[in-house]
Coordinates of C-alpha atoms and ligand atoms in Angstrom, one line a residue:
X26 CA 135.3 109.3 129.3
X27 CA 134.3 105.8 128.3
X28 CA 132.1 106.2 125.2
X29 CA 128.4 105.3 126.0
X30 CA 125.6 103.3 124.1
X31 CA 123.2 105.8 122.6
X32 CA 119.8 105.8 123.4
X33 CA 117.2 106.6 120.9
X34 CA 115.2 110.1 121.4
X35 CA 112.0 107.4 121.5
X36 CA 112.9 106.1 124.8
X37 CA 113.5 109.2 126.7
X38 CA 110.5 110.4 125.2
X39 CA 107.9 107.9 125.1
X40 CA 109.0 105.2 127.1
X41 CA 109.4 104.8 130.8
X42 CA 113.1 106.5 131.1
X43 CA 112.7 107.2 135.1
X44 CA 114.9 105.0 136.0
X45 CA 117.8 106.9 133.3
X46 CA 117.1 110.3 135.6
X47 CA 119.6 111.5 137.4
X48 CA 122.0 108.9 134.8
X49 CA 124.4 110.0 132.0
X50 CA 122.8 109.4 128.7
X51 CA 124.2 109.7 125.3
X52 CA 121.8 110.6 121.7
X53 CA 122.8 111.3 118.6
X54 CA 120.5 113.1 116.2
X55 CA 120.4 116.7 114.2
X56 CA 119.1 119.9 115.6
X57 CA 116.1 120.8 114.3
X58 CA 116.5 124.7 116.0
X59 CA 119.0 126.3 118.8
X60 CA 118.0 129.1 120.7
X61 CA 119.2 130.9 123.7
X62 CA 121.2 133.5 124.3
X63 CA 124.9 134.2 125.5
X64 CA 124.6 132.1 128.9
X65 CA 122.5 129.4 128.1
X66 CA 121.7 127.6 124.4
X67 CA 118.6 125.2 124.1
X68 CA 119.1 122.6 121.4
X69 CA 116.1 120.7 119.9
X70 CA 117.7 117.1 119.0
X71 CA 115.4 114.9 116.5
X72 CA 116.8 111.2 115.8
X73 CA 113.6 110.7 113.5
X74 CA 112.5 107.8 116.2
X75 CA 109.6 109.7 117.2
X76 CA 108.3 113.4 115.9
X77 CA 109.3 115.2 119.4
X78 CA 112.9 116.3 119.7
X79 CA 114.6 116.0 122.7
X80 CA 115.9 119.8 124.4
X81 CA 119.4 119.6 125.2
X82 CA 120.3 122.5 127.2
X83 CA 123.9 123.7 127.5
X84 CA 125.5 125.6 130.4
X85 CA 127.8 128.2 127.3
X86 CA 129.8 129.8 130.2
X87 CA 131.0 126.5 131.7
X88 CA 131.1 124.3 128.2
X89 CA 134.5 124.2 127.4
X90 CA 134.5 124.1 123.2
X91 CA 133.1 127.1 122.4
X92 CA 134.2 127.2 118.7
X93 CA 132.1 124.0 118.3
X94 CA 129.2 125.1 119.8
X95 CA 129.3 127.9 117.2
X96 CA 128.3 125.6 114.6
X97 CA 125.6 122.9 116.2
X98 CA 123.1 125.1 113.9
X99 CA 120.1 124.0 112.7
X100 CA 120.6 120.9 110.4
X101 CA 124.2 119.9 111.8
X102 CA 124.4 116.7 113.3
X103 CA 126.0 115.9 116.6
X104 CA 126.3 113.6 119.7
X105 CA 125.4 114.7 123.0
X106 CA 126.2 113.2 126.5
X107 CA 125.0 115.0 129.5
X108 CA 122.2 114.0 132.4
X109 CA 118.9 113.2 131.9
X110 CA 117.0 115.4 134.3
X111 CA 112.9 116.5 134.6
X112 CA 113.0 119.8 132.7
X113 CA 111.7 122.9 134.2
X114 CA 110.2 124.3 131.2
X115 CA 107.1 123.8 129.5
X116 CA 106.0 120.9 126.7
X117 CA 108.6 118.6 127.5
X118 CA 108.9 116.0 130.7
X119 CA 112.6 115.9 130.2
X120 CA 115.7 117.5 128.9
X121 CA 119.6 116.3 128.9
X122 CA 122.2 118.7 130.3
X123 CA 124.9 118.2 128.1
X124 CA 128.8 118.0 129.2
X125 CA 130.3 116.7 126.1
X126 CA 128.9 117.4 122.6
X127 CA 130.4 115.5 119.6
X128 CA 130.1 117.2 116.1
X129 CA 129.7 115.2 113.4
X130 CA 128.5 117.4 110.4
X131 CA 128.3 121.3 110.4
X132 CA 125.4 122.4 107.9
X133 CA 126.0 126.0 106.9
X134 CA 123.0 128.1 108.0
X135 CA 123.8 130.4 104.7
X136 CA 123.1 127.5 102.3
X137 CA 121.0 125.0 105.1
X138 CA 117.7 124.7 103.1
X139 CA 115.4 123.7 106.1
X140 CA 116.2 127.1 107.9
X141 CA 112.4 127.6 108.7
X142 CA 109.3 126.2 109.5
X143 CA 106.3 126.2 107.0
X144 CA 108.4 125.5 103.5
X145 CA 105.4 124.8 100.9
X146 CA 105.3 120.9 100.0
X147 CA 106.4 122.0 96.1
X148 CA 109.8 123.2 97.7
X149 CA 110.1 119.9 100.0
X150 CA 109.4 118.0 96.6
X151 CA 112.4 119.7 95.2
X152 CA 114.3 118.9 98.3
X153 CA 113.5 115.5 98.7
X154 CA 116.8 114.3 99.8
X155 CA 116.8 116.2 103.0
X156 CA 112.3 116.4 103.2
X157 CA 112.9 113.6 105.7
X158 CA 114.4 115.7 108.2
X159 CA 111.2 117.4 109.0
X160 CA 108.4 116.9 110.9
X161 CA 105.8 116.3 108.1
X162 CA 107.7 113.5 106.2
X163 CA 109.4 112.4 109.5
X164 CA 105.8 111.5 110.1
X165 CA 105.0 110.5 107.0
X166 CA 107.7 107.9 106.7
X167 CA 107.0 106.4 109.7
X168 CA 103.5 105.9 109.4
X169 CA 104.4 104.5 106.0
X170 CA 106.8 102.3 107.7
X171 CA 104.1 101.0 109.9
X172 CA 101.5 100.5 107.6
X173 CA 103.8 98.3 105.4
X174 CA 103.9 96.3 108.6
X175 CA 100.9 96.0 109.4
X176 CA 99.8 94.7 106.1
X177 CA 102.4 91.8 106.3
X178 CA 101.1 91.7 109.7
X179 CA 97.5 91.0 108.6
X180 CA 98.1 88.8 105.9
X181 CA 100.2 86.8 107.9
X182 CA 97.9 86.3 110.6
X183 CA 94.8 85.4 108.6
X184 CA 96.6 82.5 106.5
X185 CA 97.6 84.5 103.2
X186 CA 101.5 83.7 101.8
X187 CA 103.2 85.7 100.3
X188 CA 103.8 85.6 96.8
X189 CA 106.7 87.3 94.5
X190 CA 106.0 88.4 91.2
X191 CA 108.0 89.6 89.0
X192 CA 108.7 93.5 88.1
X193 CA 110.1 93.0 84.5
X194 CA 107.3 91.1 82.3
X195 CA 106.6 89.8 79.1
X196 CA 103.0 90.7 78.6
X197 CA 101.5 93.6 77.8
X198 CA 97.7 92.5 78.5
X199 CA 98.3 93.5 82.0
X200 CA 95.2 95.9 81.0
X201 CA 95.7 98.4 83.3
X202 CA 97.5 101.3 81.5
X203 CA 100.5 102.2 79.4
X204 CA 103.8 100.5 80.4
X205 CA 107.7 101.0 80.6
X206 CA 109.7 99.5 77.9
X207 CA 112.4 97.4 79.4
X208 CA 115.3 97.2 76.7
X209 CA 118.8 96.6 76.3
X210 CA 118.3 97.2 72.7
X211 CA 120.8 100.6 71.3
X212 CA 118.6 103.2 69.9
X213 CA 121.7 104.2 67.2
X214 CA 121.6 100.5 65.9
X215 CA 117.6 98.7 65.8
X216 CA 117.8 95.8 64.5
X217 CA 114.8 95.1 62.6
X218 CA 112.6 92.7 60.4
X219 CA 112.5 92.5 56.9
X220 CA 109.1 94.7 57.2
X221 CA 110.5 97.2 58.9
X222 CA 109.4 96.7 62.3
X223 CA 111.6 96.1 65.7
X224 CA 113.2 92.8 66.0
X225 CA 112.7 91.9 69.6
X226 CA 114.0 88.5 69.2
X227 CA 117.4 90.2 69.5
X228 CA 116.8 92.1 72.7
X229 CA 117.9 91.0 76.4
X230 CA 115.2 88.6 76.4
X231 CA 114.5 87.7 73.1
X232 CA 110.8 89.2 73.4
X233 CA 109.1 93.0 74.0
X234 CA 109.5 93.1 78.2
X235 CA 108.3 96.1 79.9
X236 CA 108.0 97.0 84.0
X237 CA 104.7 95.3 85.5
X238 CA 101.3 97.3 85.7
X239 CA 100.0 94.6 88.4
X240 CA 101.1 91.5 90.1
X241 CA 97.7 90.0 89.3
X242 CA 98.1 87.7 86.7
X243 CA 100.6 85.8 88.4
X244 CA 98.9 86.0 92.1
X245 CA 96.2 83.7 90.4
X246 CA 98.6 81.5 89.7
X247 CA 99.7 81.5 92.9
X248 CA 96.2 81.2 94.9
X249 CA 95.6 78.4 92.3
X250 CA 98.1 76.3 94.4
X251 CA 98.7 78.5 97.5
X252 CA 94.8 79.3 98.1
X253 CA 95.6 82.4 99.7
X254 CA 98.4 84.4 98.6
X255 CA 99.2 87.9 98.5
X256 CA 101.6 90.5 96.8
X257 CA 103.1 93.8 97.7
X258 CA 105.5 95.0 95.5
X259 CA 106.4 98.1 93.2
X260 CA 104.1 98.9 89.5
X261 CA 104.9 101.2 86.9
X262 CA 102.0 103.1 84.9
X263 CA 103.2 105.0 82.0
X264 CA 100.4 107.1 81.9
X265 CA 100.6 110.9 81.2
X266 CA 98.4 111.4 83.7
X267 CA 99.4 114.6 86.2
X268 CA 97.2 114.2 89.4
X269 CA 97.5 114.3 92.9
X270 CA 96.3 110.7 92.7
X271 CA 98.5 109.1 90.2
X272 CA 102.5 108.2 90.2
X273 CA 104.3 106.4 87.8
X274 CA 105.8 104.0 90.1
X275 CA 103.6 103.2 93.0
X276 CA 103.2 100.2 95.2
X277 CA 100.4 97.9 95.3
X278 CA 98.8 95.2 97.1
X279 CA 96.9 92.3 96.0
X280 CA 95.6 90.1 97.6
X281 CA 94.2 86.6 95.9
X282 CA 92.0 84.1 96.8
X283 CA 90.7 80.6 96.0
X284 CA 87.4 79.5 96.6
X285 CA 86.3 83.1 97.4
X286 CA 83.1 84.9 95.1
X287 CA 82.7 88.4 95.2
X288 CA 80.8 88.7 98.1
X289 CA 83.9 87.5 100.2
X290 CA 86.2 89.5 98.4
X291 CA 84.4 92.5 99.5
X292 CA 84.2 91.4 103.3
X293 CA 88.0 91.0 103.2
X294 CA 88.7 94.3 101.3
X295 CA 86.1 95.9 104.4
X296 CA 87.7 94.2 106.8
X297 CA 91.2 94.7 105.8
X298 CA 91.0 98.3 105.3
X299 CA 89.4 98.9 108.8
X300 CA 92.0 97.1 110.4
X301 CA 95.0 99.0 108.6
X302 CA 92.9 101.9 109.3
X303 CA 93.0 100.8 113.2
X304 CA 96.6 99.5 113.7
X305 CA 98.0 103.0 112.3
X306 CA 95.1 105.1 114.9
X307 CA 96.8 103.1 117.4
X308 CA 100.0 102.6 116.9
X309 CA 101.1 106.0 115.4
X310 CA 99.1 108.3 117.2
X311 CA 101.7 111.0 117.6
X312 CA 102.3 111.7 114.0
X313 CA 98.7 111.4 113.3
X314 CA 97.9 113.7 116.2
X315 CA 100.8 115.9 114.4
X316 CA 99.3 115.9 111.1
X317 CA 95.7 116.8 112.1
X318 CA 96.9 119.6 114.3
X319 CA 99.0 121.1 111.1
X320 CA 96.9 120.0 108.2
X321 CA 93.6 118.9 108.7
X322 CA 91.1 119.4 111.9
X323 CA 89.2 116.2 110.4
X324 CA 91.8 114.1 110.0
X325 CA 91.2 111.7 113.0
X326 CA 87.3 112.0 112.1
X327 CA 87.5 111.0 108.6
X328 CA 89.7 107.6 110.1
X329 CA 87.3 106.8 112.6
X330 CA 84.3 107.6 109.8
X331 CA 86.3 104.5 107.9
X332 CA 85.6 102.3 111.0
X333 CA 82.1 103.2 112.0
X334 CA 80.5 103.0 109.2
X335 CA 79.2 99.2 107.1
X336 CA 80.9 100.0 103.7
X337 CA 77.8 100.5 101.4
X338 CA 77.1 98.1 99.0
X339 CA 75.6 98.8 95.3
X340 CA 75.6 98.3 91.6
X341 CA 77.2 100.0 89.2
X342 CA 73.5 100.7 87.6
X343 CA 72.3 101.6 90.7
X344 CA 75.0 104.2 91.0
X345 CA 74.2 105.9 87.8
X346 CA 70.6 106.1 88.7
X347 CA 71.5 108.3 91.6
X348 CA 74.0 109.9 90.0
X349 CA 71.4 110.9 87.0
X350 CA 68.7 112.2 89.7
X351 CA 71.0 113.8 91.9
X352 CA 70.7 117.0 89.9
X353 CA 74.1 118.0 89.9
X354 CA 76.4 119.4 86.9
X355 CA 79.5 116.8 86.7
X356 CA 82.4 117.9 84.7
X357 CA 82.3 114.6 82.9
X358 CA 78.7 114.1 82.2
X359 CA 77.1 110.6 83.4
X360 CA 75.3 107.7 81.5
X361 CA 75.1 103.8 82.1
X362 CA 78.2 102.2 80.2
X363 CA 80.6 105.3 81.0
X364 CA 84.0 104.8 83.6
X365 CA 83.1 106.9 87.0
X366 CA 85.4 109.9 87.4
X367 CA 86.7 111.1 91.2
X368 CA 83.9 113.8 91.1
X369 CA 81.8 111.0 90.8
X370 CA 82.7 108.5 93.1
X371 CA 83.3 111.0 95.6
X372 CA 79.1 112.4 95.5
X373 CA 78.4 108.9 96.1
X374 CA 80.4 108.3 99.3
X375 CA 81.0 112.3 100.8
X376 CA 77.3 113.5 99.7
X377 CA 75.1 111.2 99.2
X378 CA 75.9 107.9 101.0
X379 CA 78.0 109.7 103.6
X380 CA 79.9 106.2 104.0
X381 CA 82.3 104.4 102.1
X382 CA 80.9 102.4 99.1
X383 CA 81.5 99.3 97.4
X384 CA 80.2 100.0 93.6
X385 CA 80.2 96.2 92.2
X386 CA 78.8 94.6 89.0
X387 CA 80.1 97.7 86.2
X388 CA 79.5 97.2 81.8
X389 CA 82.1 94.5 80.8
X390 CA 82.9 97.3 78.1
X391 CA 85.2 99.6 80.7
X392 CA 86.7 96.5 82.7
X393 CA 89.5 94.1 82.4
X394 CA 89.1 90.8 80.3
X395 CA 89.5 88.5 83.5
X396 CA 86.9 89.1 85.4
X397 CA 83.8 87.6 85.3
X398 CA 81.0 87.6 83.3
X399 CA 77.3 88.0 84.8
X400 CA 74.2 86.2 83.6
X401 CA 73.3 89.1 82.2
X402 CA 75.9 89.3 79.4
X403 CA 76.3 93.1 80.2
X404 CA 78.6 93.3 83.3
X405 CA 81.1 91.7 85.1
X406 CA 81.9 91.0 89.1
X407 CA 84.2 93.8 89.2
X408 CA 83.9 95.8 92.7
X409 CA 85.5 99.1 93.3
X410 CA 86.0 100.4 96.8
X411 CA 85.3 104.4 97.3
X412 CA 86.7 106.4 100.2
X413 CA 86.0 110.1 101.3
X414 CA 88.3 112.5 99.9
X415 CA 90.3 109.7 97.3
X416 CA 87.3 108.2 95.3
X417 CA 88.8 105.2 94.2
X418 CA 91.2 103.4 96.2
X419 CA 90.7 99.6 95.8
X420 CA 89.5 97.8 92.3
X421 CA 88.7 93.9 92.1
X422 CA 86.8 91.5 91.2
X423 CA 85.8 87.5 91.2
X424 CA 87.9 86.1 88.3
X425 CA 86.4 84.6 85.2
X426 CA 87.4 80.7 85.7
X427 CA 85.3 79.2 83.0
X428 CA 87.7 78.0 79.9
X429 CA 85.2 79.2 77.3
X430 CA 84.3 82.3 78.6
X431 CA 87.8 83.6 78.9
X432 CA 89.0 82.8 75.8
X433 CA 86.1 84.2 74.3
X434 CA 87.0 87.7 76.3
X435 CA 89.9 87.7 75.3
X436 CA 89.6 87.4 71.5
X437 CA 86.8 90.3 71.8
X438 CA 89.4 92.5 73.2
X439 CA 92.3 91.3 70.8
X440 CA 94.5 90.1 73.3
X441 CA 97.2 88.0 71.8
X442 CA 96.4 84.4 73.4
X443 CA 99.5 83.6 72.9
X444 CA 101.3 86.1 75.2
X445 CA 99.0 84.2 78.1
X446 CA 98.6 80.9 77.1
X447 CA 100.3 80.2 81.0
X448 CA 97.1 82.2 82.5
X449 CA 94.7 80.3 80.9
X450 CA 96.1 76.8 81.5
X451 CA 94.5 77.5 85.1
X452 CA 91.2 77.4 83.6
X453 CA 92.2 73.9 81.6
X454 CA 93.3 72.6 84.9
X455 CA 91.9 72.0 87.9
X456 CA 90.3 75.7 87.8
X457 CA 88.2 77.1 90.8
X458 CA 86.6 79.9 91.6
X459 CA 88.3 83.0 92.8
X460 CA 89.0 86.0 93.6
X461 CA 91.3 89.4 94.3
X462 CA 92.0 92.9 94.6
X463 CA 94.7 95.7 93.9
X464 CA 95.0 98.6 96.9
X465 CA 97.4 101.2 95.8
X466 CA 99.3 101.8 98.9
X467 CA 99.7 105.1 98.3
X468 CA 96.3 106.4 98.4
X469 CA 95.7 104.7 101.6
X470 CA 98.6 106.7 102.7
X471 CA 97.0 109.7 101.4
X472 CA 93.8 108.7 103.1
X473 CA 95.5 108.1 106.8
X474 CA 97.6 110.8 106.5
X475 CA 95.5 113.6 105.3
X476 CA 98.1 114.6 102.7
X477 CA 96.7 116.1 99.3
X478 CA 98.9 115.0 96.4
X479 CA 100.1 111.6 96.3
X480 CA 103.8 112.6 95.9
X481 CA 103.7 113.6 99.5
X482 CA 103.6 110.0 101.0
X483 CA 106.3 108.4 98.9
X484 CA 109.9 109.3 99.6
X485 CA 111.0 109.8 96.0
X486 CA 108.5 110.3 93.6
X487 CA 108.2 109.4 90.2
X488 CA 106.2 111.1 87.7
X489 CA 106.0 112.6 84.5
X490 CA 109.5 114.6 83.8
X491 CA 110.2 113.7 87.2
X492 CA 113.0 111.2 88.2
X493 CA 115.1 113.1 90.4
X494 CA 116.9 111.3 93.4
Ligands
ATP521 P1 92.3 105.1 88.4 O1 91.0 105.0 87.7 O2 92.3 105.9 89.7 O3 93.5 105.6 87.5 P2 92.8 102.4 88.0 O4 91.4 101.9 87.6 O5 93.8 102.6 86.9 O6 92.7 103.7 88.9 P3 93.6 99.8 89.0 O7 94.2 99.4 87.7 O8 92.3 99.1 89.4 O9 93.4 101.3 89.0 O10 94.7 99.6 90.2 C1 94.3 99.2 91.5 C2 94.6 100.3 92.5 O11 95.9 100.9 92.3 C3 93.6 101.5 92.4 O12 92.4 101.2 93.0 C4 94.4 102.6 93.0 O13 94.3 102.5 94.5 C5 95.8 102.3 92.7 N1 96.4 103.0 91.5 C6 96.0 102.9 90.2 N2 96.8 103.7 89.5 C7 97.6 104.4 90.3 C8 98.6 105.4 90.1 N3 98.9 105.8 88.9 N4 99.2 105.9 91.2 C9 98.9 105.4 92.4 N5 98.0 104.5 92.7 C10 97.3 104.0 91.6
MN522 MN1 94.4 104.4 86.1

């Protein structure tokens, strides 16, 4: 039989395939179950192009390799070519009646890990090279996939380039956390200074390099010529910090813009969120309708809660003053000047606002050195952006583009000038006013997917004592 081009499960399924019925048709995919009995075996076929398998039903007393059909168990991977015909049994439209079945890989149901449904997500994480063969992280990834489009998507569209910064860097003012040491440098032989310390000079690139925290620092440069550019790109946080909301290696998006104050940088970080909240509720609403019928009644609620709702607007201060009368017993106690914990941030949007909030204007004391200074002398024109269930999922701020007031930052904070003597030449010429924002892309993936630890909406994790795969 002349071999025939395969069609993806997504087009029988989803698409208009009448016009195949009656037609030979040819998939390729891996069982995800087999059932039956001695004259008749049902296969569920799952190509990962869409969460529904395809049923492949085979006639046993007619199909002539029975040996074969002995081992299309669930996880083996096979080709099927048979008629696509309406199926007579409930929850599916169609079904192919296969004639010839192709096997590519057998996979033991003794040793087969992904024998049955409902495997906890700690044993999945320990399985993470074969987690993408269910229906969760088949989800998962694709929603993931589309969201990374559709950020492209509305950058693209609304005038913002796209800017690439680099993942190794040479300075450690970054401010955002503890970072990776990148070194070629052999730990049997250090070469060091005369007083004792490392002699970096001798390493790959003649200087201490680590992985980025952010692509920040270099966006600005880029909006300083570009206007309106963008990152998206991989950062590395060496922070001991075991969460369900914190990786070591996660993937951000930062957005930067010229001749934009705070007040604009918040209407893009509203409007931007909304819309990737949007494209995924209609673009990928079979995995989403999966995920809320498995996980969590209120998914779909708490997305549309995202689009309905103004963000909220407020202070810092004014946070803390209804944080202080809200009568409540925090874990981590409140007062003006301390950093806002998820317990916190979450009363604000879940109980009290019941909306998402934009806290703006916090003590210069707990934020980065670039961003700038209010009249006031206390706070800066940081804004954070707080979501139901996350707390924290976008921080930003207008930039601090006065010469003199940066440099005077950064000598408060002890920030060698000389590792970023580059940064501040923007402010020396031709400076403007400006803005930006980080969104860690995985907790908006934990938002729109309902998950509950982070490590469940990236393929491969990384955390602390965790590098596997
Ligand atoms: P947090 O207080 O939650 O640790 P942060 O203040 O360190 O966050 P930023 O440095 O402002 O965060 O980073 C920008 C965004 O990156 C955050 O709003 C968040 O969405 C995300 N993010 C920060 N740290 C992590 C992490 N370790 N893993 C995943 N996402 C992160
Ligand atoms: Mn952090």
């Amino acid at each position: 039989m002349k071999s025939l081009k395969r069609t993806r499960v997504s087009e029988l399924l989803k698409g208009d395939s009448s016009h195949l019925l009656g037609k030979q048709v040819n998939v390729k995919g891996w069982v995800r179950t087999r059932r039956g009995n001695k004259n008749v075996a049902f296969i569920a076929l799952n190509d990962g192009s869409v969460i529904h398998s395809i049923q492949v039903v085979v006639d046993v007393a007619s199909f002539n390799n029975n040996e074969l059909l002995k081992k299309v168990t669930t996880g083996a991977c096979i080709s099927v070519t048979g008629v696509l015909v309406e199926s007579v049994g409930k929850g599916q439209l169609y079904e192919i009646q296969a004639r010839e079945i192709e096997l590519y890989g057998d996979a033991d149901p003794g040793r087969y890990p992904l024998q049955k449904k409902g495997h906890s997500f700690e044993f999945l994480r320990e399985i993470a090279h074969l987690r993408p063969r269910t229906n969760t992280f088949g989800a998962i990834l694709r929603i993931r996939h589309a969201l990374s489009f559709a950020i492209h998507k509305y950058f693209n569209d609304n005038g913002f380039f796209y800017l690439h910064t680099p993942i190794i860097t040479g300075s450690d003012c970054e401010g955002a956390g503890a970072m990776f040491r990148v070194t070629t440098l052999s730990f049997d032989d250090v070469p060091r200074k005369e007083d004792g310390s490392i002699d970096f000079s001798r390493d790959f690139f003649g200087k201490e390099t680590n992985l980025t925290v952010s692509g920040q620092l270099e966006a600005e440069l880029g909006a300083m010529a570009l206007s309106n550019v963008y990152t998206f790109g991989p950062t590395f946080r060496a922070e001991n910090s075991n969460t369900p909301r914190h990786l070591s290696e996660f993937w951000m998006i930062e957005p930067e813009m010229a001749f934009c104050d705070i007040d604009d940088n918040m209407n893009l970080a509203e409007d931007f969120l909304k819309y990737l909240v949007k494209y995924i509720m209609d673009n990928c609403e079979d995995d989403l309708e999966f995920l809320q019928k498995m996980y969590d009644n209120d998914l779909l609620k708490r997305l549309d809660f995202v689009l309905k709702n103004e963000f909220e607007r407020i202070t810092y201060t004014e946070a803390i003053e209804i944080l202080e009368a809200s009568g409540r017993e925090f874990e981590f106690p409140v007062s003006w000047g301390v950093d806002l914990q998820s317990e916190h941030e979450r009363y604000l949007v879940e109980q009290h606002f019941k909306k998402p909030v934009i806290l703006t204007d916090y003590p210069k004391d707990i934020k980065a050195f670039y961003m700038k200074l209010n009249d006031d002398g206390k706070t800066v024109r940081a804004l954070d952006v707080l979501f139901p269930k996350i707390g924290e999922i976008i921080g930003g701020s207008q930039r601090e583009e006065r010469y003199d007031k940066l440099s005077q930052r950064i000598k408060e904070m002890k920030i060698n000038s000389g590792d970023v003597w580059w940064y501040l030449e923007t402010r020396k010429f031709g400076t403007a006013p400006h803005s930006g924002f980080g969104l860690g892309f995985e907790r908006l993936m934990l938002f729109i997917t309902g998950m509950d630890n982070i490590r469940d909406v990236i393929p491969f994790p990384r955390t602390p004592m965790n590098a596997e795969f």
